[in-house]
Amino acid sequence: MTSKGKKVDLLEQLFKMRDEQRDMVKKGTKVVKGQQLPVETNRMGLYRWYLHPLLDDRATKAIMLWTQEIPPGSHSGKQKHQGGRVHYVLDGKGYTVVDGVKHDWEKGDVILLPIKPNGVVFQHFNSDTKNKARLVAAEPNWTDALGVDLGAAFEQVENAPEFKG
């Protein structure tokens, strides 16, 4: 195997990757302090990223995990996604529309996005006009193996009202 005219030993590259991954686990952050994380205003709303494939200082990249805050009476962006994502409701009450069907939720509930061959379209709504809603979301980091589309699609259908980008 060659790369730009140079011979590459792919087995040795696997050993190099192994060593880099071991170093990441050894040196990486083991406890992520939520209060120290910046709030990111993105197309889906207000996020705090705990685990993400591009955060190189963590001890793992196997899972993506974040919290999402939805201001009183507001809603998230609308997104098309492969599914397989789990949201746990930390605070608040509201509903999520999945493929046009409304599903009510409140503190302590779990919102499951089903895996479908063509993906699902979903959007979260905070039905409380006085208090924020907070969700924690997690999914396996399949992006390196399957690509960001995850075999179906990854599209932003509508932005959250707080996003100004």
Backbone as JSON Lines, residues from 0, in Angstrom:
{"i":0,"aa":"M","n":[0.85,-1.18,0.0],"ca":[0.0,0.0,0.0],"c":[0.88,1.23,0.0]}
{"i":1,"aa":"T","n":[0.53,2.2,-0.82],"ca":[1.31,3.43,-0.86],"c":[0.41,4.62,-0.61]}
{"i":2,"aa":"S","n":[1.02,5.65,-0.11],"ca":[0.34,6.91,0.11],"c":[1.27,8.01,-0.38]}
{"i":3,"aa":"K","n":[0.88,8.65,-1.48],"ca":[1.7,9.71,-2.07],"c":[3.12,9.21,-2.36]}
{"i":4,"aa":"G","n":[3.21,8.0,-2.89],"ca":[4.5,7.46,-3.28],"c":[5.29,6.8,-2.17]}
{"i":5,"aa":"K","n":[4.82,6.87,-0.93],"ca":[5.52,6.25,0.19],"c":[4.83,4.95,0.57]}
{"i":6,"aa":"K","n":[5.65,3.96,0.91],"ca":[5.11,2.69,1.37],"c":[4.58,2.86,2.8]}
{"i":7,"aa":"V","n":[3.34,2.36,3.02],"ca":[2.71,2.48,4.33],"c":[2.45,1.08,4.87]}
{"i":8,"aa":"D","n":[2.86,0.84,6.09],"ca":[2.61,-0.43,6.78],"c":[1.33,-0.24,7.59]}
{"i":9,"aa":"L","n":[0.21,-0.75,7.07],"ca":[-1.08,-0.51,7.71],"c":[-1.19,-1.2,9.07]}
{"i":10,"aa":"L","n":[-0.54,-2.34,9.24],"ca":[-0.56,-2.98,10.55],"c":[0.13,-2.09,11.59]}
{"i":11,"aa":"E","n":[1.26,-1.52,11.21],"ca":[1.96,-0.62,12.14],"c":[1.1,0.61,12.45]}
{"i":12,"aa":"Q","n":[0.33,1.06,11.47],"ca":[-0.56,2.19,11.71],"c":[-1.64,1.83,12.74]}
{"i":13,"aa":"L","n":[-2.12,0.57,12.72],"ca":[-3.08,0.13,13.74],"c":[-2.45,0.15,15.13]}
{"i":14,"aa":"F","n":[-1.2,-0.3,15.22],"ca":[-0.52,-0.25,16.52],"c":[-0.35,1.19,16.99]}
{"i":15,"aa":"K","n":[-0.05,2.08,16.06],"ca":[0.08,3.5,16.41],"c":[-1.26,4.05,16.91]}
{"i":16,"aa":"M","n":[-2.34,3.69,16.22],"ca":[-3.67,4.13,16.65],"c":[-3.99,3.58,18.03]}
{"i":17,"aa":"R","n":[-3.67,2.32,18.25],"ca":[-3.89,1.68,19.56],"c":[-3.19,2.48,20.65]}
{"i":18,"aa":"D","n":[-1.92,2.81,20.41],"ca":[-1.15,3.54,21.42],"c":[-1.75,4.92,21.68]}
{"i":19,"aa":"E","n":[-2.2,5.59,20.63],"ca":[-2.84,6.9,20.79],"c":[-4.14,6.78,21.58]}
{"i":20,"aa":"Q","n":[-4.92,5.74,21.31],"ca":[-6.17,5.54,22.04],"c":[-5.9,5.21,23.51]}
{"i":21,"aa":"R","n":[-4.9,4.39,23.77],"ca":[-4.54,4.07,25.15],"c":[-4.11,5.33,25.89]}
{"i":22,"aa":"D","n":[-3.36,6.19,25.23],"ca":[-2.91,7.43,25.82],"c":[-4.11,8.34,26.12]}
{"i":23,"aa":"M","n":[-5.08,8.37,25.2],"ca":[-6.28,9.17,25.39],"c":[-7.02,8.71,26.65]}
{"i":24,"aa":"V","n":[-7.15,7.39,26.81],"ca":[-7.85,6.84,27.98],"c":[-7.08,7.17,29.26]}
{"i":25,"aa":"K","n":[-5.76,7.02,29.2],"ca":[-4.93,7.26,30.38],"c":[-4.95,8.73,30.81]}
{"i":26,"aa":"K","n":[-4.8,9.64,29.85],"ca":[-4.66,11.06,30.16],"c":[-5.99,11.83,30.11]}
{"i":27,"aa":"G","n":[-7.01,11.25,29.49],"ca":[-8.25,11.97,29.26],"c":[-9.04,12.25,30.52]}
{"i":28,"aa":"T","n":[-9.87,13.25,30.44],"ca":[-10.75,13.65,31.53],"c":[-11.68,12.51,31.89]}
{"i":29,"aa":"K","n":[-11.76,12.19,33.19],"ca":[-12.63,11.12,33.67],"c":[-13.93,11.66,34.26]}
{"i":30,"aa":"V","n":[-13.92,12.91,34.73],"ca":[-15.12,13.56,35.27],"c":[-15.28,14.89,34.56]}
{"i":31,"aa":"V","n":[-16.4,15.05,33.88],"ca":[-16.69,16.3,33.17],"c":[-17.62,17.12,34.05]}
{"i":32,"aa":"K","n":[-17.19,18.28,34.45],"ca":[-17.96,19.16,35.33],"c":[-18.93,20.0,34.5]}
{"i":33,"aa":"G","n":[-20.21,19.68,34.62],"ca":[-21.23,20.34,33.82],"c":[-21.27,21.85,33.99]}
{"i":34,"aa":"Q","n":[-21.07,22.33,35.2],"ca":[-21.12,23.77,35.45],"c":[-19.96,24.52,34.78]}
{"i":35,"aa":"Q","n":[-18.92,23.79,34.39],"ca":[-17.77,24.41,33.74],"c":[-17.89,24.41,32.22]}
{"i":36,"aa":"L","n":[-18.92,23.75,31.7],"ca":[-19.07,23.66,30.25],"c":[-19.76,24.9,29.7]}
{"i":37,"aa":"P","n":[-19.3,25.4,28.58],"ca":[-19.98,26.55,27.97],"c":[-21.32,26.12,27.36]}
{"i":38,"aa":"V","n":[-22.24,27.05,27.31],"ca":[-23.51,26.81,26.62],"c":[-23.3,27.17,25.16]}
{"i":39,"aa":"E","n":[-23.61,26.24,24.28],"ca":[-23.51,26.47,22.84],"c":[-24.91,26.71,22.29]}
{"i":40,"aa":"T","n":[-25.09,27.84,21.62],"ca":[-26.36,28.1,20.95],"c":[-26.19,27.64,19.51]}
{"i":41,"aa":"N","n":[-26.89,26.54,19.16],"ca":[-26.74,25.97,17.82],"c":[-28.12,25.84,17.16]}
{"i":42,"aa":"R","n":[-28.17,25.21,16.03],"ca":[-29.42,25.09,15.28],"c":[-30.52,24.37,16.05]}
{"i":43,"aa":"M","n":[-30.13,23.52,17.0],"ca":[-31.12,22.8,17.8],"c":[-31.48,23.5,19.09]}
{"i":44,"aa":"G","n":[-30.72,24.53,19.47],"ca":[-31.03,25.28,20.68],"c":[-29.82,25.46,21.56]}
{"i":45,"aa":"L","n":[-30.0,25.29,22.88],"ca":[-28.96,25.54,23.87],"c":[-28.39,24.21,24.37]}
{"i":46,"aa":"Y","n":[-27.12,23.95,24.05],"ca":[-26.47,22.67,24.37],"c":[-25.27,22.88,25.28]}
{"i":47,"aa":"R","n":[-25.01,21.88,26.12],"ca":[-23.73,21.72,26.83],"c":[-23.22,20.34,26.44]}
{"i":48,"aa":"W","n":[-22.07,20.3,25.77],"ca":[-21.49,19.04,25.29],"c":[-20.61,18.42,26.36]}
{"i":49,"aa":"Y","n":[-20.96,17.23,26.81],"ca":[-20.14,16.46,27.74],"c":[-19.2,15.54,26.97]}
{"i":50,"aa":"L","n":[-19.73,14.82,25.98],"ca":[-18.94,13.92,25.15],"c":[-19.28,14.16,23.69]}
{"i":51,"aa":"H","n":[-18.28,14.26,22.86],"ca":[-18.44,14.54,21.43],"c":[-17.18,14.02,20.73]}
{"i":52,"aa":"P","n":[-17.31,13.51,19.51],"ca":[-16.14,12.96,18.81],"c":[-14.98,13.96,18.63]}
{"i":53,"aa":"L","n":[-15.25,15.24,18.65],"ca":[-14.2,16.23,18.45],"c":[-13.6,16.76,19.75]}
{"i":54,"aa":"L","n":[-14.1,16.29,20.89],"ca":[-13.52,16.69,22.18],"c":[-12.4,15.71,22.51]}
{"i":55,"aa":"D","n":[-11.17,16.13,22.24],"ca":[-10.01,15.26,22.36],"c":[-9.49,15.08,23.78]}
{"i":56,"aa":"D","n":[-10.02,15.86,24.73],"ca":[-9.5,15.76,26.1],"c":[-10.29,14.78,26.96]}
{"i":57,"aa":"R","n":[-11.27,14.07,26.4],"ca":[-12.08,13.12,27.17],"c":[-11.47,11.73,27.09]}
{"i":58,"aa":"A","n":[-11.79,10.89,28.08],"ca":[-11.25,9.53,28.14],"c":[-11.96,8.57,27.18]}
{"i":59,"aa":"T","n":[-13.05,9.02,26.55],"ca":[-13.75,8.18,25.58],"c":[-14.39,9.04,24.49]}
{"i":60,"aa":"K","n":[-14.51,8.43,23.33],"ca":[-15.22,9.04,22.21],"c":[-16.33,8.1,21.73]}
{"i":61,"aa":"A","n":[-16.61,7.07,22.52],"ca":[-17.56,6.03,22.12],"c":[-19.01,6.49,22.18]}
{"i":62,"aa":"I","n":[-19.28,7.52,22.97],"ca":[-20.65,8.0,23.17],"c":[-20.69,9.5,22.97]}
{"i":63,"aa":"M","n":[-21.79,9.98,22.42],"ca":[-22.04,11.42,22.39],"c":[-23.08,11.7,23.48]}
{"i":64,"aa":"L","n":[-22.83,12.73,24.3],"ca":[-23.73,13.05,25.39],"c":[-23.76,14.56,25.58]}
{"i":65,"aa":"W","n":[-24.96,15.11,25.73],"ca":[-25.12,16.55,25.92],"c":[-26.41,16.83,26.65]}
{"i":66,"aa":"T","n":[-26.51,18.03,27.22],"ca":[-27.78,18.49,27.77],"c":[-28.32,19.57,26.84]}
{"i":67,"aa":"Q","n":[-29.63,19.67,26.83],"ca":[-30.31,20.67,26.02],"c":[-31.29,21.4,26.91]}
{"i":68,"aa":"E","n":[-31.24,22.72,26.85],"ca":[-32.19,23.55,27.59],"c":[-33.14,24.18,26.6]}
{"i":69,"aa":"I","n":[-34.44,24.13,26.94],"ca":[-35.46,24.77,26.1],"c":[-36.12,25.85,26.95]}
{"i":70,"aa":"P","n":[-35.97,27.12,26.59],"ca":[-36.55,28.2,27.38],"c":[-38.07,28.07,27.5]}
{"i":71,"aa":"P","n":[-38.66,28.74,28.49],"ca":[-40.11,28.68,28.68],"c":[-40.86,29.01,27.39]}
{"i":72,"aa":"G","n":[-41.8,28.15,27.05],"ca":[-42.65,28.37,25.88],"c":[-41.96,28.24,24.53]}
{"i":73,"aa":"S","n":[-40.72,27.84,24.51],"ca":[-39.96,27.77,23.26],"c":[-39.91,26.32,22.75]}
{"i":74,"aa":"H","n":[-39.08,26.11,21.76],"ca":[-38.93,24.78,21.18],"c":[-37.54,24.63,20.6]}
{"i":75,"aa":"S","n":[-37.18,23.39,20.36],"ca":[-35.89,23.1,19.73],"c":[-36.01,23.34,18.23]}
{"i":76,"aa":"G","n":[-34.9,23.17,17.55],"ca":[-34.96,23.11,16.11],"c":[-35.63,21.8,15.72]}
{"i":77,"aa":"K","n":[-35.89,21.64,14.43],"ca":[-36.46,20.39,13.91],"c":[-35.36,19.72,13.12]}
{"i":78,"aa":"Q","n":[-35.2,18.42,13.34],"ca":[-34.09,17.72,12.73],"c":[-34.52,16.36,12.19]}
{"i":79,"aa":"K","n":[-33.89,15.96,11.12],"ca":[-34.03,14.6,10.61],"c":[-32.79,13.84,11.02]}
{"i":80,"aa":"H","n":[-32.99,12.66,11.6],"ca":[-31.89,11.89,12.18],"c":[-32.2,10.41,12.01]}
{"i":81,"aa":"Q","n":[-31.18,9.59,11.99],"ca":[-31.36,8.14,11.84],"c":[-32.24,7.55,12.93]}
{"i":82,"aa":"G","n":[-32.2,8.13,14.12],"ca":[-32.89,7.57,15.28],"c":[-31.91,6.85,16.16]}
{"i":83,"aa":"G","n":[-32.42,6.18,17.19],"ca":[-31.54,5.5,18.12],"c":[-31.01,6.41,19.21]}
{"i":84,"aa":"R","n":[-31.53,7.62,19.29],"ca":[-31.11,8.58,20.3],"c":[-32.09,8.5,21.47]}
{"i":85,"aa":"V","n":[-31.55,8.68,22.68],"ca":[-32.35,8.67,23.89],"c":[-32.24,10.04,24.56]}
{"i":86,"aa":"H","n":[-33.38,10.58,24.99],"ca":[-33.41,11.83,25.76],"c":[-34.06,11.53,27.11]}
{"i":87,"aa":"Y","n":[-33.42,11.95,28.19],"ca":[-34.0,11.86,29.52],"c":[-34.39,13.26,29.95]}
{"i":88,"aa":"V","n":[-35.62,13.41,30.46],"ca":[-36.12,14.73,30.87],"c":[-35.65,15.01,32.3]}
{"i":89,"aa":"L","n":[-34.7,15.94,32.44],"ca":[-34.19,16.34,33.75],"c":[-35.16,17.26,34.47]}
{"i":90,"aa":"D","n":[-35.72,18.22,33.74],"ca":[-36.64,19.21,34.31],"c":[-37.65,19.61,33.26]}
{"i":91,"aa":"G","n":[-38.84,19.95,33.71],"ca":[-39.84,20.54,32.84],"c":[-40.87,19.57,32.32]}
{"i":92,"aa":"K","n":[-41.69,20.11,31.44],"ca":[-42.74,19.32,30.79],"c":[-42.95,19.89,29.4]}
{"i":93,"aa":"G","n":[-43.35,19.01,28.5],"ca":[-43.57,19.44,27.13],"c":[-43.96,18.27,26.28]}
{"i":94,"aa":"Y","n":[-43.56,18.33,25.03],"ca":[-43.86,17.25,24.11],"c":[-42.85,17.25,22.98]}
{"i":95,"aa":"T","n":[-42.76,16.1,22.34],"ca":[-41.89,15.93,21.18],"c":[-42.74,15.43,20.04]}
{"i":96,"aa":"V","n":[-42.58,16.02,18.88],"ca":[-43.27,15.57,17.68],"c":[-42.29,14.72,16.89]}
{"i":97,"aa":"V","n":[-42.63,13.44,16.69],"ca":[-41.81,12.51,15.93],"c":[-42.61,12.07,14.71]}
{"i":98,"aa":"D","n":[-42.12,12.43,13.54],"ca":[-42.81,12.09,12.28],"c":[-44.28,12.5,12.32]}
{"i":99,"aa":"G","n":[-44.52,13.71,12.85],"ca":[-45.87,14.26,12.86],"c":[-46.76,13.81,14.01]}
{"i":100,"aa":"V","n":[-46.27,12.94,14.9],"ca":[-47.06,12.45,16.02],"c":[-46.55,13.08,17.31]}
{"i":101,"aa":"K","n":[-47.47,13.66,18.09],"ca":[-47.13,14.33,19.34],"c":[-47.02,13.33,20.48]}
{"i":102,"aa":"H","n":[-45.94,13.46,21.29],"ca":[-45.7,12.6,22.44],"c":[-45.41,13.5,23.65]}
{"i":103,"aa":"D","n":[-46.3,13.5,24.65],"ca":[-46.12,14.32,25.85],"c":[-45.06,13.72,26.76]}
{"i":104,"aa":"W","n":[-44.34,14.59,27.49],"ca":[-43.34,14.15,28.45],"c":[-43.27,15.12,29.62]}
{"i":105,"aa":"E","n":[-42.67,14.63,30.72],"ca":[-42.43,15.46,31.9],"c":[-41.19,14.94,32.61]}
{"i":106,"aa":"K","n":[-40.78,15.65,33.66],"ca":[-39.57,15.29,34.41],"c":[-39.58,13.8,34.77]}
{"i":107,"aa":"G","n":[-38.45,13.13,34.5],"ca":[-38.29,11.72,34.79],"c":[-38.62,10.8,33.64]}
{"i":108,"aa":"D","n":[-39.18,11.33,32.56],"ca":[-39.52,10.5,31.39],"c":[-38.32,10.35,30.46]}
{"i":109,"aa":"V","n":[-38.41,9.34,29.6],"ca":[-37.4,9.11,28.57],"c":[-38.07,9.22,27.21]}
{"i":110,"aa":"I","n":[-37.46,9.96,26.32],"ca":[-37.93,10.13,24.94],"c":[-37.03,9.27,24.06]}
{"i":111,"aa":"L","n":[-37.62,8.35,23.33],"ca":[-36.85,7.45,22.47],"c":[-37.12,7.78,21.01]}
{"i":112,"aa":"L","n":[-36.08,8.03,20.25],"ca":[-36.24,8.23,18.81],"c":[-35.99,6.89,18.13]}
{"i":113,"aa":"P","n":[-37.01,6.32,17.5],"ca":[-36.84,4.99,16.9],"c":[-35.88,5.03,15.71]}
{"i":114,"aa":"I","n":[-35.22,3.93,15.49],"ca":[-34.35,3.79,14.32],"c":[-35.23,3.38,13.15]}
{"i":115,"aa":"K","n":[-35.17,4.16,12.08],"ca":[-35.95,3.87,10.88],"c":[-35.03,3.95,9.67]}
{"i":116,"aa":"P","n":[-35.29,3.14,8.65],"ca":[-34.41,3.13,7.47],"c":[-34.21,4.5,6.83]}
{"i":117,"aa":"N","n":[-35.25,5.32,6.82],"ca":[-35.13,6.65,6.23],"c":[-35.02,7.75,7.26]}
{"i":118,"aa":"G","n":[-34.8,7.38,8.52],"ca":[-34.66,8.35,9.59],"c":[-35.99,8.83,10.13]}
{"i":119,"aa":"V","n":[-35.92,9.69,11.15],"ca":[-37.1,10.29,11.76],"c":[-36.92,11.8,11.79]}
{"i":120,"aa":"V","n":[-38.04,12.52,11.73],"ca":[-38.03,13.97,11.89],"c":[-38.63,14.25,13.27]}
{"i":121,"aa":"F","n":[-37.92,15.03,14.08],"ca":[-38.4,15.29,15.44],"c":[-38.13,16.73,15.84]}
{"i":122,"aa":"Q","n":[-38.91,17.18,16.85],"ca":[-38.76,18.51,17.41],"c":[-39.34,18.5,18.82]}
{"i":123,"aa":"H","n":[-38.62,19.11,19.78],"ca":[-39.06,19.18,21.17],"c":[-39.71,20.53,21.45]}
{"i":124,"aa":"F","n":[-40.76,20.52,22.28],"ca":[-41.48,21.74,22.66],"c":[-41.6,21.8,24.18]}
{"i":125,"aa":"N","n":[-41.31,22.98,24.76],"ca":[-41.52,23.23,26.17],"c":[-42.9,23.85,26.32]}
{"i":126,"aa":"S","n":[-43.84,23.13,26.94],"ca":[-45.2,23.63,27.06],"c":[-45.4,24.52,28.28]}
{"i":127,"aa":"D","n":[-44.38,24.64,29.12],"ca":[-44.44,25.5,30.3],"c":[-43.95,26.9,29.91]}
{"i":128,"aa":"T","n":[-44.78,27.9,30.13],"ca":[-44.42,29.27,29.74],"c":[-43.65,30.0,30.83]}
{"i":129,"aa":"K","n":[-43.41,29.35,31.99],"ca":[-42.7,30.01,33.09],"c":[-41.37,29.36,33.44]}
{"i":130,"aa":"N","n":[-41.2,28.08,33.11],"ca":[-40.0,27.35,33.51],"c":[-39.33,26.7,32.31]}
{"i":131,"aa":"K","n":[-38.0,26.62,32.37],"ca":[-37.26,25.97,31.29],"c":[-37.43,24.45,31.38]}
{"i":132,"aa":"A","n":[-37.2,23.78,30.27],"ca":[-37.11,22.32,30.23],"c":[-35.66,21.96,29.98]}
{"i":133,"aa":"R","n":[-35.21,20.86,30.58],"ca":[-33.83,20.4,30.36],"c":[-33.87,18.92,30.05]}
{"i":134,"aa":"L","n":[-33.18,18.56,28.96],"ca":[-33.07,17.18,28.53],"c":[-31.59,16.79,28.51]}
{"i":135,"aa":"V","n":[-31.31,15.53,28.79],"ca":[-29.98,15.01,28.55],"c":[-30.13,13.98,27.43]}
{"i":136,"aa":"A","n":[-29.27,14.06,26.44],"ca":[-29.37,13.18,25.27],"c":[-28.09,12.38,25.13]}
{"i":137,"aa":"A","n":[-28.25,11.13,24.68],"ca":[-27.09,10.27,24.47],"c":[-27.35,9.35,23.29]}
{"i":138,"aa":"E","n":[-26.27,9.03,22.61],"ca":[-26.33,8.06,21.51],"c":[-24.92,7.54,21.28]}
{"i":139,"aa":"P","n":[-24.8,6.33,20.76],"ca":[-23.46,5.83,20.43],"c":[-22.81,6.73,19.38]}
{"i":140,"aa":"N","n":[-21.52,6.84,19.44],"ca":[-20.79,7.59,18.42],"c":[-20.56,6.67,17.22]}
{"i":141,"aa":"W","n":[-21.54,6.63,16.35],"ca":[-21.42,5.83,15.13],"c":[-20.83,6.64,13.98]}
{"i":142,"aa":"T","n":[-20.57,7.92,14.19],"ca":[-20.18,8.8,13.08],"c":[-18.87,8.37,12.41]}
{"i":143,"aa":"D","n":[-17.93,7.85,13.19],"ca":[-16.66,7.42,12.57],"c":[-16.85,6.17,11.71]}
{"i":144,"aa":"A","n":[-17.74,5.27,12.14],"ca":[-17.94,4.02,11.4],"c":[-18.93,4.16,10.25]}
{"i":145,"aa":"L","n":[-20.01,4.92,10.47],"ca":[-21.09,4.99,9.48],"c":[-21.21,6.33,8.78]}
{"i":146,"aa":"G","n":[-20.46,7.32,9.23],"ca":[-20.61,8.66,8.69],"c":[-21.7,9.39,9.46]}
{"i":147,"aa":"V","n":[-21.72,10.69,9.36],"ca":[-22.67,11.5,10.11],"c":[-24.12,11.22,9.7]}
{"i":148,"aa":"D","n":[-24.36,10.84,8.44],"ca":[-25.71,10.49,8.0],"c":[-26.22,9.19,8.63]}
{"i":149,"aa":"L","n":[-25.35,8.37,9.15],"ca":[-25.71,7.1,9.8],"c":[-26.57,6.2,8.92]}
{"i":150,"aa":"G","n":[-26.33,6.26,7.64],"ca":[-27.04,5.38,6.72],"c":[-28.4,5.89,6.29]}
{"i":151,"aa":"A","n":[-28.88,6.98,6.86],"ca":[-30.21,7.51,6.5],"c":[-30.07,8.96,6.09]}
{"i":152,"aa":"A","n":[-30.03,9.85,7.07],"ca":[-29.89,11.27,6.78],"c":[-29.64,12.03,8.07]}
{"i":153,"aa":"F","n":[-28.98,13.15,7.97],"ca":[-28.79,14.06,9.08],"c":[-29.01,15.45,8.5]}
{"i":154,"aa":"E","n":[-30.17,16.01,8.71],"ca":[-30.55,17.29,8.12],"c":[-31.19,18.18,9.17]}
{"i":155,"aa":"Q","n":[-30.93,19.47,9.1],"ca":[-31.62,20.43,9.94],"c":[-32.82,20.92,9.15]}
{"i":156,"aa":"V","n":[-34.01,20.64,9.63],"ca":[-35.24,21.0,8.93],"c":[-35.66,22.42,9.31]}
{"i":157,"aa":"E","n":[-35.44,22.79,10.58],"ca":[-35.82,24.12,11.09],"c":[-34.91,24.44,12.25]}
{"i":158,"aa":"N","n":[-34.49,25.68,12.4],"ca":[-33.63,26.09,13.49],"c":[-34.43,26.47,14.73]}
{"i":159,"aa":"A","n":[-33.8,26.32,15.9],"ca":[-34.38,26.79,17.14],"c":[-34.47,28.31,17.13]}
{"i":160,"aa":"P","n":[-35.47,28.89,17.79],"ca":[-35.61,30.37,17.78],"c":[-34.41,31.09,18.37]}
{"i":161,"aa":"E","n":[-33.68,30.45,19.3],"ca":[-32.54,31.1,19.94],"c":[-31.31,31.17,19.04]}
{"i":162,"aa":"F","n":[-31.28,30.38,17.98],"ca":[-30.12,30.33,17.07],"c":[-30.16,31.53,16.14]}
{"i":163,"aa":"K","n":[-29.06,32.27,16.13],"ca":[-28.98,33.48,15.29],"c":[-27.94,33.36,14.19]}
{"i":164,"aa":"G","n":[-27.33,32.16,14.05],"ca":[-26.25,31.96,13.1],"c":[-26.74,31.88,11.73]}
